[in-house]
mmCIF file of C-alpha atoms in Angstrom:
data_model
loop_
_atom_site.group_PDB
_atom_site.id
_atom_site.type_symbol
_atom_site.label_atom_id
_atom_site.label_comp_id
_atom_site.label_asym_id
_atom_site.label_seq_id
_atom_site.Cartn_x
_atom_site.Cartn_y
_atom_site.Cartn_z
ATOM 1 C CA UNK A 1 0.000 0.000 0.000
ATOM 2 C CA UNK A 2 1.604 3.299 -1.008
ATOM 3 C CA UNK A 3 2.196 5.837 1.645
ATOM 4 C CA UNK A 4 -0.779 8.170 1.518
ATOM 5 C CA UNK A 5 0.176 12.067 0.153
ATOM 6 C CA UNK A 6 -0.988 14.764 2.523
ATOM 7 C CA UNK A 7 -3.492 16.814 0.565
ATOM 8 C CA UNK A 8 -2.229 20.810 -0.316
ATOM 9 C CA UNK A 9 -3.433 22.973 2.420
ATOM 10 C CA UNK A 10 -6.669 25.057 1.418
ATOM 11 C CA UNK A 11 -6.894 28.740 0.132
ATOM 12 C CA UNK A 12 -7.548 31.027 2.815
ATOM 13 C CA UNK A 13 -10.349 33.710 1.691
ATOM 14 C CA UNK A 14 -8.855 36.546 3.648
ATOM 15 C CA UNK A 15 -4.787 37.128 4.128
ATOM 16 C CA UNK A 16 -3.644 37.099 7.329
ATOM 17 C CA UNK A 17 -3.077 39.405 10.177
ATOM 18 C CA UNK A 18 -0.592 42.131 8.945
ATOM 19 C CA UNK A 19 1.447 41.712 12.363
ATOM 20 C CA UNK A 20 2.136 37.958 11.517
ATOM 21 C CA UNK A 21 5.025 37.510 9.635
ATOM 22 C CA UNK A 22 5.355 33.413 10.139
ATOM 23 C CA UNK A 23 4.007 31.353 7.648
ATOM 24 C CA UNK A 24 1.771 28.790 9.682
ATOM 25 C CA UNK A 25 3.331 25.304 9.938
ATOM 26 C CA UNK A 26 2.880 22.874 6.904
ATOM 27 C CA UNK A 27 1.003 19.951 8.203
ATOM 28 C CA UNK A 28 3.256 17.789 6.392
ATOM 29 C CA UNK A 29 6.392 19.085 8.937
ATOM 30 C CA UNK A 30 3.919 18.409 11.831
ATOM 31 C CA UNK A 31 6.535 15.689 12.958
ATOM 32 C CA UNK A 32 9.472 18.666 13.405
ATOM 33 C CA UNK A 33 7.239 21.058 14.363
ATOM 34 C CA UNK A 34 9.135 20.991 18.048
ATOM 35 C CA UNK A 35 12.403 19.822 16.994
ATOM 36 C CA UNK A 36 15.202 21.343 19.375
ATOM 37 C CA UNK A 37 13.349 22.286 21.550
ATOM 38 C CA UNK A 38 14.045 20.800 24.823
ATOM 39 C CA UNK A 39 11.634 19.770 26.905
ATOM 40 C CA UNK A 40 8.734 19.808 24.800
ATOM 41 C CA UNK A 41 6.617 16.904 24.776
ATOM 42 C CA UNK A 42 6.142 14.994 21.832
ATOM 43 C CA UNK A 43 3.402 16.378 19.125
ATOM 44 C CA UNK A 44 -0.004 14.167 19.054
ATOM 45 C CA UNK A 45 -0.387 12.821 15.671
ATOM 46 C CA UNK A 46 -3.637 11.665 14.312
ATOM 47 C CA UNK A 47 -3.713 8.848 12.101
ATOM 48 C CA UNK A 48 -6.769 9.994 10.197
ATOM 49 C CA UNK A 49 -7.491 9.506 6.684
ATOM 50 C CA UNK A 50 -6.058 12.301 4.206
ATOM 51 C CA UNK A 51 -8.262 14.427 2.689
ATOM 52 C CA UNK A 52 -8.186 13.093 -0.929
ATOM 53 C CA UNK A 53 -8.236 9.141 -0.553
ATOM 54 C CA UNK A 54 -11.420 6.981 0.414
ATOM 55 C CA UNK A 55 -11.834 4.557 2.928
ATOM 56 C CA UNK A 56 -9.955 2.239 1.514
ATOM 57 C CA UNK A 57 -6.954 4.469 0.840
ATOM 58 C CA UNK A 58 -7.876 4.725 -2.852
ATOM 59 C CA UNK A 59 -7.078 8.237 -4.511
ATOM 60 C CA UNK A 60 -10.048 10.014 -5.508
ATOM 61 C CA UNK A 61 -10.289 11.922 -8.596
ATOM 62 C CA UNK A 62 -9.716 15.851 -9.405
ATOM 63 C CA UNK A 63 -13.679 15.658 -9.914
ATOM 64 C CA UNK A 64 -14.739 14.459 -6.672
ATOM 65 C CA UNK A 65 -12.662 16.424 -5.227
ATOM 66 C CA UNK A 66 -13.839 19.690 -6.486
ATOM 67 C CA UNK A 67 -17.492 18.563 -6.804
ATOM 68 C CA UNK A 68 -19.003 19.022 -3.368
ATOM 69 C CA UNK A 69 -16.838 22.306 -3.340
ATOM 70 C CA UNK A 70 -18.263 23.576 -6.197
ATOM 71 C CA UNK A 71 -21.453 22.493 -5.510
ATOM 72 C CA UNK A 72 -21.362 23.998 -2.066
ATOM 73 C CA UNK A 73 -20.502 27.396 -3.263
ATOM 74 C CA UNK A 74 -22.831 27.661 -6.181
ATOM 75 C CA UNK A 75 -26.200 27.229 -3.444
ATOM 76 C CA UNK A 76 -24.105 29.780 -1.619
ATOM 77 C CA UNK A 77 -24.529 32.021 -4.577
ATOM 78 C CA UNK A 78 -27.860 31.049 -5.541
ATOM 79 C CA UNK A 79 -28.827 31.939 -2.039
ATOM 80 C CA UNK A 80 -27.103 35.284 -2.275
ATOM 81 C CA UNK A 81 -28.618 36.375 -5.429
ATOM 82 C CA UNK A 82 -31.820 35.272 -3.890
ATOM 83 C CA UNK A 83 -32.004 37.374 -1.093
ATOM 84 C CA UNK A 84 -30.463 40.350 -3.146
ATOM 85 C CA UNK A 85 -33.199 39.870 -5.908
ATOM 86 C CA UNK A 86 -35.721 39.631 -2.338
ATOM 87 C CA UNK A 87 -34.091 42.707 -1.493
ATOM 88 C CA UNK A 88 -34.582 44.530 -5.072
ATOM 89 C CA UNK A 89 -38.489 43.141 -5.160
ATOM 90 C CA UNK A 90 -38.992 44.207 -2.128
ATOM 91 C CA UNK A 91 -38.279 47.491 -2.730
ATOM 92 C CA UNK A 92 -40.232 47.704 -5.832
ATOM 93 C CA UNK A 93 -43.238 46.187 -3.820
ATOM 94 C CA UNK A 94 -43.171 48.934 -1.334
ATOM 95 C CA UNK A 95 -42.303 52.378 -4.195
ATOM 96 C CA UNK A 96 -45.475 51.021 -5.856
ATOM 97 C CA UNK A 97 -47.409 50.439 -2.940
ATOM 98 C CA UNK A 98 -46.638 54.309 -1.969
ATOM 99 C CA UNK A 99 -47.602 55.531 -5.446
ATOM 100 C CA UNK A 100 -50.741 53.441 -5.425
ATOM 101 C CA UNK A 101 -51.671 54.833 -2.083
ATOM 102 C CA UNK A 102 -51.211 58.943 -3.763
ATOM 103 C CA UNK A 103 -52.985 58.142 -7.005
ATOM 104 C CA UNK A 104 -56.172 56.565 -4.174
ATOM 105 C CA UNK A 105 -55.908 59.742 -1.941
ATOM 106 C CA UNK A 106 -55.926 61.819 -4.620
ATOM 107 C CA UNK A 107 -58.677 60.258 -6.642
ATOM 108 C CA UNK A 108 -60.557 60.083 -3.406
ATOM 109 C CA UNK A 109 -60.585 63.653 -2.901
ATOM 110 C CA UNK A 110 -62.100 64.566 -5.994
ATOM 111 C CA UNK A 111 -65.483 62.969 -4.320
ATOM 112 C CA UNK A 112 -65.175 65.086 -0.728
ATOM 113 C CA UNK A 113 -67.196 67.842 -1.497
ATOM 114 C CA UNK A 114 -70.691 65.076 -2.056
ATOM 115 C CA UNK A 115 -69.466 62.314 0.200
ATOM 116 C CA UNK A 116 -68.479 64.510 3.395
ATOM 117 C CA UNK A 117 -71.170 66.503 5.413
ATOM 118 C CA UNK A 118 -70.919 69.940 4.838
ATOM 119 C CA UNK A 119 -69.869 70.268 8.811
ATOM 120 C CA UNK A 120 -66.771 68.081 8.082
ATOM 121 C CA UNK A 121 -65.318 70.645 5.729
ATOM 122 C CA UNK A 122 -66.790 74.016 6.763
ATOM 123 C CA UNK A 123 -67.493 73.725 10.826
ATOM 124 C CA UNK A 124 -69.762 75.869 12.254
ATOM 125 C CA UNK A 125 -67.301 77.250 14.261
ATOM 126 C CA UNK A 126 -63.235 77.180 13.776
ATOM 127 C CA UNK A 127 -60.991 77.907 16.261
ATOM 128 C CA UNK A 128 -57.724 79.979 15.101
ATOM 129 C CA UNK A 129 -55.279 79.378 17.908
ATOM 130 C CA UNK A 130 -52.533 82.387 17.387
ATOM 131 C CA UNK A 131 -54.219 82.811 13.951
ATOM 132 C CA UNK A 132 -54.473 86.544 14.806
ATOM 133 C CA UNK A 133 -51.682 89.221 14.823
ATOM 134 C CA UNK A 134 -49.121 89.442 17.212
ATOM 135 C CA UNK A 135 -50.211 85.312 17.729
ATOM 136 C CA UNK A 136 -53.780 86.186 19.231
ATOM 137 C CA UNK A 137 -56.191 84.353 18.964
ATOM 138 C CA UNK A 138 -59.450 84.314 16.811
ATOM 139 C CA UNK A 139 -62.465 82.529 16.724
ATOM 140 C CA UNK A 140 -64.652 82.403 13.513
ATOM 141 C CA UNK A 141 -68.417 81.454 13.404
ATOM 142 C CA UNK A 142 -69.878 80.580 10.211
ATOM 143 C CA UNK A 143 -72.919 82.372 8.488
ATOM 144 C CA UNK A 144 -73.520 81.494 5.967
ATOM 145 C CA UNK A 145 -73.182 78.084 3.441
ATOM 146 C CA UNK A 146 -73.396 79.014 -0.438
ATOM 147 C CA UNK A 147 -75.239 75.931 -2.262
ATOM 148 C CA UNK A 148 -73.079 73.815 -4.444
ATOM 149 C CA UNK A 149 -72.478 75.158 -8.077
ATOM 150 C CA UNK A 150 -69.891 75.999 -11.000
ATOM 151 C CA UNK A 151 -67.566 78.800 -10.959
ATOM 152 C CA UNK A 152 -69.041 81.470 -13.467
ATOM 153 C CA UNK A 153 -69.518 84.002 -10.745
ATOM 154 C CA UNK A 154 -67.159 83.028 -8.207
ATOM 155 C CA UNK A 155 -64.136 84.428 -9.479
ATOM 156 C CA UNK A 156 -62.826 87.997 -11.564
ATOM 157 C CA UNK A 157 -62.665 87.302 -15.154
ATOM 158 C CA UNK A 158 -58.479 86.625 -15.155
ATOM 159 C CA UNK A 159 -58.728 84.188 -12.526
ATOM 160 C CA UNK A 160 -61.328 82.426 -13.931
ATOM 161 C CA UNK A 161 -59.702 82.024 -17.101
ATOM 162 C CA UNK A 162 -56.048 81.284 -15.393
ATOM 163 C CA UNK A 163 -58.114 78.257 -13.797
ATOM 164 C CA UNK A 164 -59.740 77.251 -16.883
ATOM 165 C CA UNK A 165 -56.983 74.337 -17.722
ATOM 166 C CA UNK A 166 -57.997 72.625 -14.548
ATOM 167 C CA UNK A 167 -62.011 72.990 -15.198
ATOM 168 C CA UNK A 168 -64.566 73.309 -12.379
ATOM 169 C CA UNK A 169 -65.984 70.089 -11.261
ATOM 170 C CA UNK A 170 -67.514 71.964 -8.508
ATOM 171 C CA UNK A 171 -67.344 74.564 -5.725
ATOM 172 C CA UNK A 172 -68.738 74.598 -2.332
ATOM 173 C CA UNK A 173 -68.285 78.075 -0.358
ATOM 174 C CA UNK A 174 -69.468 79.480 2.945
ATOM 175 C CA UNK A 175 -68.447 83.019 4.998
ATOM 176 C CA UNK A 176 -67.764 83.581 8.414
ATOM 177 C CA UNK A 177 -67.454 86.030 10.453
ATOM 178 C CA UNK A 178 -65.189 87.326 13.727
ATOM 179 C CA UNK A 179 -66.345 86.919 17.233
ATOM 180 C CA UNK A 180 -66.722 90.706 17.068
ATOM 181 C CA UNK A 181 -68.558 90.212 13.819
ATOM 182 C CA UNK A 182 -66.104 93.592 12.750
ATOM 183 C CA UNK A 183 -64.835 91.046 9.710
ATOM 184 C CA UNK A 184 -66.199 88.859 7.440
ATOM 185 C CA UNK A 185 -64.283 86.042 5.099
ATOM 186 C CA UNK A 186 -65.641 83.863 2.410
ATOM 187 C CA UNK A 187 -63.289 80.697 2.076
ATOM 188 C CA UNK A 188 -64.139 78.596 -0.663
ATOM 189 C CA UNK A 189 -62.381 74.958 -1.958
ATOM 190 C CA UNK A 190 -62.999 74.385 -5.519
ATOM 191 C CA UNK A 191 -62.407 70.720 -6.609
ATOM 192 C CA UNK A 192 -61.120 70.504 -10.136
ATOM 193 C CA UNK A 193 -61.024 67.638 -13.059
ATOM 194 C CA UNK A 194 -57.592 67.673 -13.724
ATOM 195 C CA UNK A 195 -55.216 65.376 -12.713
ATOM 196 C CA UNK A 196 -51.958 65.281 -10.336
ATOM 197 C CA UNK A 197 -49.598 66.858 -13.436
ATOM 198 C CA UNK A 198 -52.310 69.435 -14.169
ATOM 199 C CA UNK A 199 -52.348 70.729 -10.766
ATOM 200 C CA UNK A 200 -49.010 70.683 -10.485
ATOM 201 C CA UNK A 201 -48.578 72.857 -13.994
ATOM 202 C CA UNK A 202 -51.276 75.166 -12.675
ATOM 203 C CA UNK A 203 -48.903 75.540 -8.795
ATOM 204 C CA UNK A 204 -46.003 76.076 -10.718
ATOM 205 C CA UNK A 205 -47.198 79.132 -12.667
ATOM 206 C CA UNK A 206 -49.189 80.725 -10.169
ATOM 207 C CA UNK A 207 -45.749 80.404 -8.298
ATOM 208 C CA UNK A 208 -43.522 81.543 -11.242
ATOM 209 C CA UNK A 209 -46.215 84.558 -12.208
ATOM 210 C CA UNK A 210 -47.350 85.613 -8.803
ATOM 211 C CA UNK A 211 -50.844 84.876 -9.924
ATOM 212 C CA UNK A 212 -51.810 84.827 -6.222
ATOM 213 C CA UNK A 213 -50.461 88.369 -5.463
ATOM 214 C CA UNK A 214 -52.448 90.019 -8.801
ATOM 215 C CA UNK A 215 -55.422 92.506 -7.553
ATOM 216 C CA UNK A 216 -57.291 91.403 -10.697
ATOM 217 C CA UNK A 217 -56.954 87.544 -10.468
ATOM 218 C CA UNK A 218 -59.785 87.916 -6.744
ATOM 219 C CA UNK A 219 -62.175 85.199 -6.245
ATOM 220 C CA UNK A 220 -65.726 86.948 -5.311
ATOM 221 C CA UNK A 221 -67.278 86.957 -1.711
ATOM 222 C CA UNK A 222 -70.617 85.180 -0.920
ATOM 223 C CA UNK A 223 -72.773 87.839 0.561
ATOM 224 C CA UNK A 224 -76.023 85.898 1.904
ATOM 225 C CA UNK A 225 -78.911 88.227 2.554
ATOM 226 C CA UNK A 226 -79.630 88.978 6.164
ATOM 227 C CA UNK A 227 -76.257 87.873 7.466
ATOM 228 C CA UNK A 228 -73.424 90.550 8.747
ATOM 229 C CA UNK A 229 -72.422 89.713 5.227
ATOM 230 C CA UNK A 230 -74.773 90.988 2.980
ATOM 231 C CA UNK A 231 -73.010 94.317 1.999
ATOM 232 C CA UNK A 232 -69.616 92.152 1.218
ATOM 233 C CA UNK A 233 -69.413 92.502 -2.137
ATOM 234 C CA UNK A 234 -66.564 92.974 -4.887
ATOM 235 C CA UNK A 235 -65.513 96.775 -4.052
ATOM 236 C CA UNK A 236 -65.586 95.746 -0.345
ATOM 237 C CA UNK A 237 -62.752 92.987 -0.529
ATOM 238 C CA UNK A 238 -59.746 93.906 1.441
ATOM 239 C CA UNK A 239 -57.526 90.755 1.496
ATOM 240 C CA UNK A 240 -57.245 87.140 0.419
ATOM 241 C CA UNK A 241 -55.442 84.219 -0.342
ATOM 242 C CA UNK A 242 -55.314 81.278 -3.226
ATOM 243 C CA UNK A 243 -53.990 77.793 -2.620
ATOM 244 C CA UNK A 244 -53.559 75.651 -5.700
ATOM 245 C CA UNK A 245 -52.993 72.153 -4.098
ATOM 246 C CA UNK A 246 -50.955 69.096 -5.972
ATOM 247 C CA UNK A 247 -51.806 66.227 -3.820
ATOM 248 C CA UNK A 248 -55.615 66.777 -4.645
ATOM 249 C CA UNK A 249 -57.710 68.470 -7.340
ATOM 250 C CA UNK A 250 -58.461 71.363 -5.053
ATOM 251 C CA UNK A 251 -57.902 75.135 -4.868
ATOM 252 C CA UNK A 252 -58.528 76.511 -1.925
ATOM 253 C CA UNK A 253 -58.743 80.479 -1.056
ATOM 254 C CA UNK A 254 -60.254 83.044 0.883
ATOM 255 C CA UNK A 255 -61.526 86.676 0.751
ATOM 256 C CA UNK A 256 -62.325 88.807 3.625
ATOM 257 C CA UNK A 257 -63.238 92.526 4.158
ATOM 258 C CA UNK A 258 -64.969 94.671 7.224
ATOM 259 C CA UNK A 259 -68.643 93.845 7.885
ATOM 260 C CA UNK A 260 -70.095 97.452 7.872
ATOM 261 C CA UNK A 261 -69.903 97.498 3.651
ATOM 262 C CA UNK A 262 -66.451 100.081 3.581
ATOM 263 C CA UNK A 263 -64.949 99.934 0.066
ATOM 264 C CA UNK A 264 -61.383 99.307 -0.342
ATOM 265 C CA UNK A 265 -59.548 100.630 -3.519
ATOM 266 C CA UNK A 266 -56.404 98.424 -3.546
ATOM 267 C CA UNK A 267 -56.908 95.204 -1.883
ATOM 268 C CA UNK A 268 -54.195 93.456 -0.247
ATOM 269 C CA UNK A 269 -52.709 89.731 -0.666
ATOM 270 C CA UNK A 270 -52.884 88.305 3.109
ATOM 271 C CA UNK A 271 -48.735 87.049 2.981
ATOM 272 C CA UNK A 272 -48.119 91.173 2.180
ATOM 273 C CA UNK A 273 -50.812 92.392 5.098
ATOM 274 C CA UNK A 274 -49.168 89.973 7.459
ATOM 275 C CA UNK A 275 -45.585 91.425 7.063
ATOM 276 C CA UNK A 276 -43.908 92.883 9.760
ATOM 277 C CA UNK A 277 -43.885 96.644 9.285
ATOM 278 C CA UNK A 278 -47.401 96.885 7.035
ATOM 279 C CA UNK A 279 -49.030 99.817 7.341
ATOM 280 C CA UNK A 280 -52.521 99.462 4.389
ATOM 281 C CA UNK A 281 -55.792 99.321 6.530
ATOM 282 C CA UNK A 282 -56.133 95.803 5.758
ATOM 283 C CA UNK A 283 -52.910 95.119 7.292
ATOM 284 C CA UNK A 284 -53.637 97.121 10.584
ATOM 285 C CA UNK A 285 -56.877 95.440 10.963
ATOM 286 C CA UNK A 286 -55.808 92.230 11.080
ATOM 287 C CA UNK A 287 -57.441 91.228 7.630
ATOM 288 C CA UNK A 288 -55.056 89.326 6.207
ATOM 289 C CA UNK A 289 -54.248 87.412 9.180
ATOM 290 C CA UNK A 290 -58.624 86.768 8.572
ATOM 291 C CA UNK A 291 -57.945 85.255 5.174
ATOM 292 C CA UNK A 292 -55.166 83.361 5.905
ATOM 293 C CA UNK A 293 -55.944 81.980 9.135
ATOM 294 C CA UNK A 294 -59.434 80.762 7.961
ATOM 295 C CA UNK A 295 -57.713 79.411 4.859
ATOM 296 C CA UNK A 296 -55.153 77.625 6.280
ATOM 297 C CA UNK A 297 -57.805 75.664 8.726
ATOM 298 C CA UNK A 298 -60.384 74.817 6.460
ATOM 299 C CA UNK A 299 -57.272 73.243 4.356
ATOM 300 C CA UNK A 300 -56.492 71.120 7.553
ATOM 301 C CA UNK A 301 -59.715 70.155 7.573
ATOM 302 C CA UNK A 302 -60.045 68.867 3.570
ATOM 303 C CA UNK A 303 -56.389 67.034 4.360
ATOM 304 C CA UNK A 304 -57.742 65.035 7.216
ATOM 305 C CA UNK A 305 -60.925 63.903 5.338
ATOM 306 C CA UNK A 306 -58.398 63.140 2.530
ATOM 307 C CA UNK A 307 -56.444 61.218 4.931
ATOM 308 C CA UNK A 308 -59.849 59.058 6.732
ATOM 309 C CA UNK A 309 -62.422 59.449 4.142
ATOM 310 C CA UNK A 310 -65.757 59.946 6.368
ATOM 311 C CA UNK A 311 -68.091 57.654 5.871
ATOM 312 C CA UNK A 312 -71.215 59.555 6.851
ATOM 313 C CA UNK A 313 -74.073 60.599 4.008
ATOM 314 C CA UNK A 314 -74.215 64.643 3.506
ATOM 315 C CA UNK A 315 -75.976 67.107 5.277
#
């Protein structure tokens, strides 16, 4: 029986230790491993079978050798690429899910104005928590609630037609008025037919052309009869505010003027009357701080039916 060959040692995958200089011992030299070194007691050898022989001492071939290697590390790849490609779907699973769930909120807003109660989106009463200026407080009771209808007379002429890409699917209004009942403020939410990249076109340019700041782009009061708004017409409007929204089809604004019927020649945008410093009767009364504060509530409100779609018939 030939005397059996040690097998070569196997790669290492890393290199060793930069601090270790010595080469590990060859197990072939195992048997000199302690030579002169007194003392030492004799190295345990194991009489094993070398890697590369069978049980019966036979020499296996480069194939079966290499085989179970091989084999071993392709399932260590396939199991790699399988969790990477897990990974990758993953991902894809949840950017599509998130998309999925916009294109559903947004579509869902489009039916708010007939599926919500008309309390849900204009409250009979809205609290304005630091809404005022200087941070005070306000506290607006509504009036009035315009019936559902299209936009001809909501709007000046130039507003109407710089809204006109979007279309009017509908508008619901109502006014309110101060605890003092000194102001008055129509806010109004018009839902559109366009889609997310139509509202975002129409944002951009009333960004980009300070659409929102133009005293002849003003969307018209609603002056119910009998109400501490019936004198608030066109000539009366002092200050106000448009919204174009591009996470629903909605454009929100407000208008607001005194209650006693004064005219104002130049009205005001709200962001100018609440500037520090701004001296226009609209800005010393507080006006702006009417439009915007109302504005920016009944907004929270839209967003939070957007967000839980009620599930209650309208009022």
């Amino acid at each position: 029986m030939p005397h059996p060959v040690p097998a070569p040692p196997a790669y290492r995958d890393t290199a060793p230790p930069p601090h270790s200089f010595t080469p590990a011992p060859d197990p072939s030299m195992s048997w000199s491993a302690s030579a002169g070194t007194p003392g030492r007691e004799r190295p345990v050898v194991s009489f094993g079978e070398p890697e590369g022989y069978d049980e019966r001492g036979r020499g296996l071939s480069l194939a079966g050798r290499v085989a179970p290697r091989t084999a071993l590390a392709a399932a260590c790849m396939v199991l790699g690429l399988g969790l990477i490609g897990g990974a990758v779907t993953g991902g894809w699973i949840i950017d599509d899910g998130g998309d999925a769930g916009a294109a559903t909120s947004f579509s869902s807003a489009a039916g708010l104005w007939h599926n919500v109660p008309v309390d849900e989106l204009f409250p009979r009463t809205v609290q304005g928590t630091g809404a005022g200026p200087g941070g005070a407080d306000r506290t607006w009771t509504r009036i009035a609630v315009a019936p559902a209808g299209g936009c001809s007379d909501a709007f000046d002429p130039l507003l109407r037609k710089a809204l006109a890409p979007v279309g009017c699917q509908r508008l619901i209004r109502a006014t309110y008025t101060d605890a003092t009942q000194s102001y008055v403020t129509t806010v109004g939410l018009l839902f559109t037919k366009a889609d997310p990249v139509g509202m975002t076109a129409l944002a951009k340019r009333f960004t980009d052309e300070r659409l929102d700041r133009r005293t002849d782009l003003l969307p018209s009061p609603y002056a119910a009869k009998g109400t501490a708004a019936e004198r608030f017409g066109p000539h009366q409007r002092a200050s106000w505010t448009i919204s174009v929204l591009t996470d629903a089809p909605v454009v929100a604004y407000a208008v607001s003027g005194w209650a006693d019927g004064r005219t104002v020649d130049t009205p005001q945008p709200a962001a100018d009357a609440e500037a520090s410093g701004a001296t226009t009767a609209a800005a010393q009364a507080g006006l702006g701080n009417e439009a915007e504060g109302l504005a920016d509530r009944i907004e929270r409100r839209l967003r939070q039916n957007i967000a839980g779609p009620a599930t209650e018939k309208p009022s």
